[in-house]
């Protein structure tokens, strides 16, 4: 039973970690020419993942950290 639970946490954690790439690539692709370092250069994007959340790249990183924490619970991951 313990091995099965570990497998489930590893699988869910791995899925969360890998989904970060989807959020990052999809978000940057949606930005297209609106990507820039200065806010005044960028326009307000309201399509793609930006319809649902203001900062989807950060959401992807948060989900990746959650996935690491599920797969390998460690205080160093929480502090990162």
Short mmCIF file of C-alpha atoms in Angstrom, two decimals:
data_model
loop_
_atom_site.label_atom_id
_atom_site.label_comp_id
_atom_site.label_asym_id
_atom_site.label_seq_id
_atom_site.Cartn_x
_atom_site.Cartn_y
_atom_site.Cartn_z
CA UNK A 1 0.00 0.00 0.00
CA UNK A 2 2.82 2.42 0.82
CA UNK A 3 4.47 1.81 -2.57
CA UNK A 4 1.20 2.58 -4.33
CA UNK A 5 0.79 5.87 -2.46
CA UNK A 6 4.39 6.82 -3.26
CA UNK A 7 3.76 6.03 -6.93
CA UNK A 8 0.65 8.21 -6.95
CA UNK A 9 2.48 11.14 -5.34
CA UNK A 10 5.39 10.70 -7.75
CA UNK A 11 3.04 10.57 -10.75
CA UNK A 12 0.99 13.59 -9.70
CA UNK A 13 4.15 15.47 -8.74
CA UNK A 14 5.77 14.67 -12.08
CA UNK A 15 2.67 15.76 -13.97
CA UNK A 16 2.58 19.06 -12.06
CA UNK A 17 6.28 19.63 -12.67
CA UNK A 18 6.04 18.90 -16.38
CA UNK A 19 2.90 21.03 -16.81
CA UNK A 20 5.09 24.04 -16.03
CA UNK A 21 6.43 23.83 -19.58
CA UNK A 22 2.93 24.09 -21.00
CA UNK A 23 2.17 27.19 -18.95
CA UNK A 24 5.47 28.84 -19.84
CA UNK A 25 5.44 28.11 -23.57
CA UNK A 26 1.74 28.79 -24.04
CA UNK A 27 1.98 32.05 -22.10
CA UNK A 28 5.00 33.32 -24.01
CA UNK A 29 3.49 32.28 -27.33
CA UNK A 30 0.30 34.14 -26.46
CA UNK A 31 2.26 37.28 -25.61
CA UNK A 32 3.91 37.27 -29.02
CA UNK A 33 4.94 40.83 -29.90
CA UNK A 34 3.60 42.12 -26.58
CA UNK A 35 6.57 40.55 -24.78
CA UNK A 36 8.90 43.22 -23.47
CA UNK A 37 10.91 44.30 -20.46
CA UNK A 38 9.15 47.59 -19.91
CA UNK A 39 5.44 47.61 -18.99
CA UNK A 40 4.64 50.62 -21.16
CA UNK A 41 5.92 48.78 -24.25
CA UNK A 42 3.64 45.81 -23.62
CA UNK A 43 -0.06 45.90 -24.21
CA UNK A 44 -2.62 44.30 -21.94
CA UNK A 45 -3.13 40.72 -23.15
CA UNK A 46 -6.57 39.24 -22.53
CA UNK A 47 -6.40 36.07 -24.65
CA UNK A 48 -5.06 32.57 -24.09
CA UNK A 49 -4.11 31.71 -20.51
CA UNK A 50 -4.21 35.42 -19.65
CA UNK A 51 -8.01 35.21 -19.78
CA UNK A 52 -7.92 33.08 -16.64
CA UNK A 53 -4.94 34.35 -14.66
CA UNK A 54 -2.86 37.53 -14.76
CA UNK A 55 0.55 35.80 -14.57
CA UNK A 56 0.36 32.27 -16.03
CA UNK A 57 4.16 31.84 -16.11
CA UNK A 58 4.29 32.38 -12.35
CA UNK A 59 1.36 30.01 -11.91
CA UNK A 60 3.32 27.39 -13.86
CA UNK A 61 6.31 27.82 -11.57
CA UNK A 62 4.09 27.53 -8.50
CA UNK A 63 2.54 24.32 -9.85
CA UNK A 64 6.03 22.96 -10.59
CA UNK A 65 7.12 23.68 -6.99
CA UNK A 66 3.99 21.93 -5.73
CA UNK A 67 4.82 18.94 -7.93
CA UNK A 68 8.35 18.74 -6.52
CA UNK A 69 6.98 18.96 -3.01
CA UNK A 70 4.51 16.13 -3.66
CA UNK A 71 7.10 13.87 -5.26
CA UNK A 72 9.97 14.58 -2.86
CA UNK A 73 8.75 16.21 0.37
CA UNK A 74 11.70 18.15 1.73
CA UNK A 75 12.07 21.40 3.68
CA UNK A 76 14.57 22.70 1.09
CA UNK A 77 11.89 22.61 -1.60
CA UNK A 78 9.52 24.62 0.58
CA UNK A 79 12.16 27.28 1.26
CA UNK A 80 13.12 27.62 -2.41
#
